[in-house]
Short mmCIF file of C-alpha atoms (C1' of nucleotides) in Angstrom, two decimals:
data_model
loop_
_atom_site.label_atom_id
_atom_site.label_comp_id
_atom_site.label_asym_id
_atom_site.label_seq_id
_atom_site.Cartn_x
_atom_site.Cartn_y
_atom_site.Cartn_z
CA UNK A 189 69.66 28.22 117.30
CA UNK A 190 71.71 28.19 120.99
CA UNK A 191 74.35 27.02 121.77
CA UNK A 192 73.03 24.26 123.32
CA UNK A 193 70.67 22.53 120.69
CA UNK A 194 73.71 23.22 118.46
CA UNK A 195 75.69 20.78 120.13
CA UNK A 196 72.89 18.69 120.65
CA UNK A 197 72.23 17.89 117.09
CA UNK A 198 75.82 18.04 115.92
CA UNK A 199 76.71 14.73 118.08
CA UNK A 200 73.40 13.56 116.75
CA UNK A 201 74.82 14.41 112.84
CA UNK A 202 77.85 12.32 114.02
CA UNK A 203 76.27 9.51 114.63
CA UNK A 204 74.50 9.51 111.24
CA UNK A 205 77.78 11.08 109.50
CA UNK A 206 78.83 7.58 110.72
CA UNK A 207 76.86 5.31 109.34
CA UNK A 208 76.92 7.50 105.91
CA UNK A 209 79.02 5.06 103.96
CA UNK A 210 78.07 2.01 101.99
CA UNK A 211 81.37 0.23 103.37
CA UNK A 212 80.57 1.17 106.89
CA UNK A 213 76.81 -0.08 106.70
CA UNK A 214 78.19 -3.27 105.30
CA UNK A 215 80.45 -3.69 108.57
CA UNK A 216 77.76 -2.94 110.64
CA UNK A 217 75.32 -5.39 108.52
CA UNK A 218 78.14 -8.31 109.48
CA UNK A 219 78.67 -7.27 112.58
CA UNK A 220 74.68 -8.15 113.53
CA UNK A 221 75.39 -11.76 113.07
CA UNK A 222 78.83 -12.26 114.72
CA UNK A 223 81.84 -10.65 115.55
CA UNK A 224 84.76 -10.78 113.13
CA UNK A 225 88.19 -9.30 112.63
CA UNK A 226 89.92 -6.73 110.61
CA UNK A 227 91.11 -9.05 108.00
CA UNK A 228 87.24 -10.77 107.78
CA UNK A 229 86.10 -7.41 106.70
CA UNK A 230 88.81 -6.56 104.41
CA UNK A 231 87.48 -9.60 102.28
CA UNK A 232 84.16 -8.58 102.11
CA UNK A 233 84.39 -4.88 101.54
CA UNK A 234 87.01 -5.56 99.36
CA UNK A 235 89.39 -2.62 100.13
CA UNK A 236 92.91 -1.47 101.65
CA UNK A 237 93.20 -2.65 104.96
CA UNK A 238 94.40 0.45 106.09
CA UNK A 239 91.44 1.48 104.63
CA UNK A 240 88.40 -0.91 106.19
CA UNK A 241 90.66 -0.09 110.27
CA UNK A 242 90.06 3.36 109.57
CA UNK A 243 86.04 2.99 108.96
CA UNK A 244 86.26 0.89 112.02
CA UNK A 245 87.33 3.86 113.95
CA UNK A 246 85.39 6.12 112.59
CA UNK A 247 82.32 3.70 114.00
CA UNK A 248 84.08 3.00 116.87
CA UNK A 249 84.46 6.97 117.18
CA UNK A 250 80.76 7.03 117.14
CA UNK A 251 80.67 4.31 120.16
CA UNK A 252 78.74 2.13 117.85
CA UNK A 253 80.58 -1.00 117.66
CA UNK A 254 83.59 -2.78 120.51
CA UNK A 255 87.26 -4.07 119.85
CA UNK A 256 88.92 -6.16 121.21
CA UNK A 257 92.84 -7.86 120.41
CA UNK A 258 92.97 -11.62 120.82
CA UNK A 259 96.56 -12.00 119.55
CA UNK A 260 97.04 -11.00 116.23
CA UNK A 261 93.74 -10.14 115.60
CA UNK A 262 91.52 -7.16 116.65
CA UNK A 263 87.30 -8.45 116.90
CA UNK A 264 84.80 -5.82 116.52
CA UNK A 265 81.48 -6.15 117.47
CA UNK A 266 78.21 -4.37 117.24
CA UNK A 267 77.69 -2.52 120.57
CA UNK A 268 74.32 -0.54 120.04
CA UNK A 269 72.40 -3.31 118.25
CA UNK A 270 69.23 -0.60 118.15
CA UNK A 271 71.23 1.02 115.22
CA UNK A 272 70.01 -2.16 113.39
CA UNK A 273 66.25 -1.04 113.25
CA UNK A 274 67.24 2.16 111.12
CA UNK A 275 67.23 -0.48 108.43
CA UNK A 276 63.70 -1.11 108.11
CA UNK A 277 62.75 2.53 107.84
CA UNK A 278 65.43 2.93 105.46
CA UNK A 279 64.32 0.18 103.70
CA UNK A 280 60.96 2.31 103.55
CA UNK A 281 62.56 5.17 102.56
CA UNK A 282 63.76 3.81 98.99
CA UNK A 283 61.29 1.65 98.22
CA UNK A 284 59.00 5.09 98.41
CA UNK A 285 61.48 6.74 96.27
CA UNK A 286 61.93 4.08 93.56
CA UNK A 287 57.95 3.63 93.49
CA UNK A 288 57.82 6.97 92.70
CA UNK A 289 60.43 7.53 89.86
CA UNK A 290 59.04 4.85 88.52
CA UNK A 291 55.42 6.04 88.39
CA UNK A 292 57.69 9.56 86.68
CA UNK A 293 59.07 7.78 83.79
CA UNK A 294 55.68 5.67 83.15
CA UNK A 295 53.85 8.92 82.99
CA UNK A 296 51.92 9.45 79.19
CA UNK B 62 81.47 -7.13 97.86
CA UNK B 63 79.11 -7.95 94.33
CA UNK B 64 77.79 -4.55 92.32
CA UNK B 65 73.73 -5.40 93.62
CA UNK B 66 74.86 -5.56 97.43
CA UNK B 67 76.99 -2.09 96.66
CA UNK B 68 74.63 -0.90 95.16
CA UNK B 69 71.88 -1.37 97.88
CA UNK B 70 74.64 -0.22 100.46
CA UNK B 71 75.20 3.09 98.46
CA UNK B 72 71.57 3.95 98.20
CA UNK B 73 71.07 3.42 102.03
CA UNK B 74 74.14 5.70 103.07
CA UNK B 75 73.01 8.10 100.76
CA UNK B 76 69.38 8.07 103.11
CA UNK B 77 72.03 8.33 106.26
CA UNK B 78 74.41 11.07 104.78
CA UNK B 79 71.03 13.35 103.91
CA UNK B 80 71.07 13.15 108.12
CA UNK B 81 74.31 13.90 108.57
CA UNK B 82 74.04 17.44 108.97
CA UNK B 83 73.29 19.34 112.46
CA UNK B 84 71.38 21.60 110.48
CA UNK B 85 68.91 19.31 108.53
CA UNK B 86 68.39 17.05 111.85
CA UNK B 87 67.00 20.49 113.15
CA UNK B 88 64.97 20.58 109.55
CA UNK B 89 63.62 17.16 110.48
CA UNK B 90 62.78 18.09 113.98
CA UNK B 91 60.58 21.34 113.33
CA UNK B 92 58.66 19.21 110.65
CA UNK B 93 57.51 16.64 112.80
CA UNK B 94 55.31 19.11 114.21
CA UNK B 95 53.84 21.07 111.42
CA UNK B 96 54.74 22.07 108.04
CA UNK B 97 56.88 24.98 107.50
CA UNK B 98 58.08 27.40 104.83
CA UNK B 99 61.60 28.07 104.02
CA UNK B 100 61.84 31.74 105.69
CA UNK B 101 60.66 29.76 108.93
CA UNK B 102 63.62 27.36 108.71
CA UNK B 103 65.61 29.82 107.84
CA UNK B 104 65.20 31.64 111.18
CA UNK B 105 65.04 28.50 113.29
CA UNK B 106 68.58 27.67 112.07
CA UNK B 107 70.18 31.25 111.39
CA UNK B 108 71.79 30.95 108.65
CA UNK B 109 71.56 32.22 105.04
CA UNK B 110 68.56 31.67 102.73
CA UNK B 111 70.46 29.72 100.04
CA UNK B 112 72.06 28.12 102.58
CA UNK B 113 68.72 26.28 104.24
CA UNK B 114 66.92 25.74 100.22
CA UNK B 115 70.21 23.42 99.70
CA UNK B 116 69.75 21.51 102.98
CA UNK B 117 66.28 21.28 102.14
CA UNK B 118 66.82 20.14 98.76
CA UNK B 119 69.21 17.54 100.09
CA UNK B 120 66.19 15.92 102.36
CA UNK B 121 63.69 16.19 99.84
CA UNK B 122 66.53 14.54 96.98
CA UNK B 123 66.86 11.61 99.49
CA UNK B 124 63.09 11.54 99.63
CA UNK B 125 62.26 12.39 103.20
CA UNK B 126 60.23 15.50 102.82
CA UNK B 127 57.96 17.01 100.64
CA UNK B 128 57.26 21.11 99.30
CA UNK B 129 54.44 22.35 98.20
CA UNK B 130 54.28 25.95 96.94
CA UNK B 131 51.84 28.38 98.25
CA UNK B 132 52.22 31.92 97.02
CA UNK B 133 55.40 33.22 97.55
CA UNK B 134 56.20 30.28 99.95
CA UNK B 135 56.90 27.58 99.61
CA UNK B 136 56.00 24.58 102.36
CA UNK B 137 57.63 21.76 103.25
CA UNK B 138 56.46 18.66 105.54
CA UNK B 139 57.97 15.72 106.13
CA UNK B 140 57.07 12.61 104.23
CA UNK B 141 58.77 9.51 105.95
CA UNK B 142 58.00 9.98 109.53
CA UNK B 143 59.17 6.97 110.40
CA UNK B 144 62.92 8.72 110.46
CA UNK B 145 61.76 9.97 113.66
CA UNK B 146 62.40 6.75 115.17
CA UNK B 147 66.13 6.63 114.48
CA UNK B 148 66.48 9.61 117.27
CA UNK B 149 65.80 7.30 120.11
CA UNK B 150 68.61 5.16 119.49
CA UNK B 151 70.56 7.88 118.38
CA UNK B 152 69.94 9.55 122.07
CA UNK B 153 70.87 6.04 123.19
CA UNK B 154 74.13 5.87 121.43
CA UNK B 155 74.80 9.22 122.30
CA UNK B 156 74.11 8.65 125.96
CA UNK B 157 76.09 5.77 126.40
CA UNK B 158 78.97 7.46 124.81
CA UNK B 159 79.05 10.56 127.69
CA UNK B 160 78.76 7.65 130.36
CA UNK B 161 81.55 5.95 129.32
CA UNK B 162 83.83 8.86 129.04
CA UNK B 163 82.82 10.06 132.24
CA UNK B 164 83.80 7.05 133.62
CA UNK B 165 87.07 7.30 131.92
CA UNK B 166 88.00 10.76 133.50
CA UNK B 167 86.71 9.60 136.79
CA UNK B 168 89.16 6.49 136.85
CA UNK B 169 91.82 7.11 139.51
"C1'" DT C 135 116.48 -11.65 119.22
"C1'" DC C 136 114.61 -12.18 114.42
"C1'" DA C 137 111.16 -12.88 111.17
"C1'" DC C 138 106.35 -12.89 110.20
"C1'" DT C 139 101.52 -11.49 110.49
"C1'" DA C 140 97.66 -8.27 111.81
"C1'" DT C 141 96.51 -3.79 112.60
"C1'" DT C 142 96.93 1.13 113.07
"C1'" DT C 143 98.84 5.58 111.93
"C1'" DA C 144 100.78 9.24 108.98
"C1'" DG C 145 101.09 11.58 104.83
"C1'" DC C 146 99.42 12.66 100.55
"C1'" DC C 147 96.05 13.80 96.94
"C1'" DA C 148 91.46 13.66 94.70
"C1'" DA C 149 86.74 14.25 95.46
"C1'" DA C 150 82.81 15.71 98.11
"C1'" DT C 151 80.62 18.95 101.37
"C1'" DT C 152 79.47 23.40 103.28
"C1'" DG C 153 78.35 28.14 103.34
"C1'" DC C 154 78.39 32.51 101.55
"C1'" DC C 155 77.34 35.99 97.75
"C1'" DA C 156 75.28 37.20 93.58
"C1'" DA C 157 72.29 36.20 89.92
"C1'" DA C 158 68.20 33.95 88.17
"C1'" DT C 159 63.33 32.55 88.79
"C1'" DA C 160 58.63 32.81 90.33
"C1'" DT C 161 54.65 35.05 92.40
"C1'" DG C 162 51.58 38.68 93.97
"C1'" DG C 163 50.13 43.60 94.25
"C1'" DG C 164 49.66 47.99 92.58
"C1'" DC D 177 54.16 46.17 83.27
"C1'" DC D 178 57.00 47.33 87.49
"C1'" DC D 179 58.36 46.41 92.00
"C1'" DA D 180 58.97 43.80 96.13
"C1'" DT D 181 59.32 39.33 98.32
"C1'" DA D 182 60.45 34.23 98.60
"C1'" DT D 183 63.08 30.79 96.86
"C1'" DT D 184 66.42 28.40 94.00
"C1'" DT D 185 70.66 28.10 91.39
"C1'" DG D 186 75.57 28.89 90.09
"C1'" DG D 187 80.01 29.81 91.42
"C1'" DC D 188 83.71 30.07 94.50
"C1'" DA D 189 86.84 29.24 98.68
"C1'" DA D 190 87.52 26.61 102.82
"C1'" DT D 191 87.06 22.40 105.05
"C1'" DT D 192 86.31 17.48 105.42
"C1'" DT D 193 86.31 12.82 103.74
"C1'" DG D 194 88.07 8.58 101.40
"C1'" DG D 195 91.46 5.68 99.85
"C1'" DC D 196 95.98 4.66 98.69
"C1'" DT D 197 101.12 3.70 100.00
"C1'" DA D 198 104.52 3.47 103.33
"C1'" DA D 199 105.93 3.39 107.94
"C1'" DA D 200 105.05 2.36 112.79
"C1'" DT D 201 103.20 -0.75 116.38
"C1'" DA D 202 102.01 -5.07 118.57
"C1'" DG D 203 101.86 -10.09 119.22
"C1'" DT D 204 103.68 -14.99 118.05
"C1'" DG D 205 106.78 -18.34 117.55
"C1'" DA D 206 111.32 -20.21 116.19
#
DNA sequence: TCACTATTTAGCCAAATTGCCAAATATGGG
DNA sequence: CCCATATTTGGCAATTTGGCTAAATAGTGA
């Protein structure tokens, strides 16, 4: 593999390395309907603060969501909305896989 | 954040994280075209043997591709071709991204 | 300026990931 | 059966990730 299609596919692997984490797919899943703040998404995820600004980063890292600081507050927003059809093929994806571990166990 | 919706989350990230890898986009890649055996892959990416079965076995875990042993080889294609999709937007992101920081070093 | 709130950053530790080597497994050919 | 080849598995070290606490930073209002 060159050089070049190395780094092609390890920005690539970022961007997925990004959305690898059921926290950060929730923020993104939010983020769809509306903007919302820090603090918002602390509720939901249910975590450390410190802890839901630094998955922010990490997707803001990967250029796939916006800030910005309206006095105390910091909005994020969803900036490549195409991220959101991943879903459906996901969606695909494990509805193949549970079909199929279920047709395992029923075996006889 | 309730156990179903974590639960849903988890499963999805897991379909994201089997992406996450420079290497096992490249996987992905080759076996949109045509099926290939594990020595193949193994020279596309250049690394060790064991090395490329545990990517593959991470892709095929998360249910996107498929092996089928013939002989000593054995084959694998992929299964969800709808994954392919996701690299569009992922170019997308990715493009936007080098734009912006370009921008950024060009400010004066 | 001081106190208060929202957010980010730093530091730490546990857990997961990655990649290699070596060993185990499976298959085909004498 | 014996040997060679293709692949998988187990084990280990190095690196990365995730989440916490505590400290730093920034904005608001008295």
């Amino acid at each position: 593999m060159d050089a070049k299609t190395q780094a092609r596919l390890t920005m690539r692997a970022n961007v997925f390395k990004a959305l690898a984490h059921p926290s950060r797919l929730l923020i993104v899943e939010q983020l769809a309907h509306k903007e919302l703040c820090v603090c918002q998404l602390r509720e939901m995820i249910g975590a450390d603060m410190s802890t839901v600004s630094k998955h922010l980063s990490v997707l803001k890292g990967a250029g796939m969501i916006q800030d910005e600081k309206r006095g105390l507050q910091v909005y994020y927003r969803l900036k490549m909305p195409c991220v959101l059809r991943f879903f459906d093929c996901v969606g695909e994806v494990i509805e193949t896989n549970v079909k199929e571990q279920w047709e395992l166990v029923n075996l006889r």
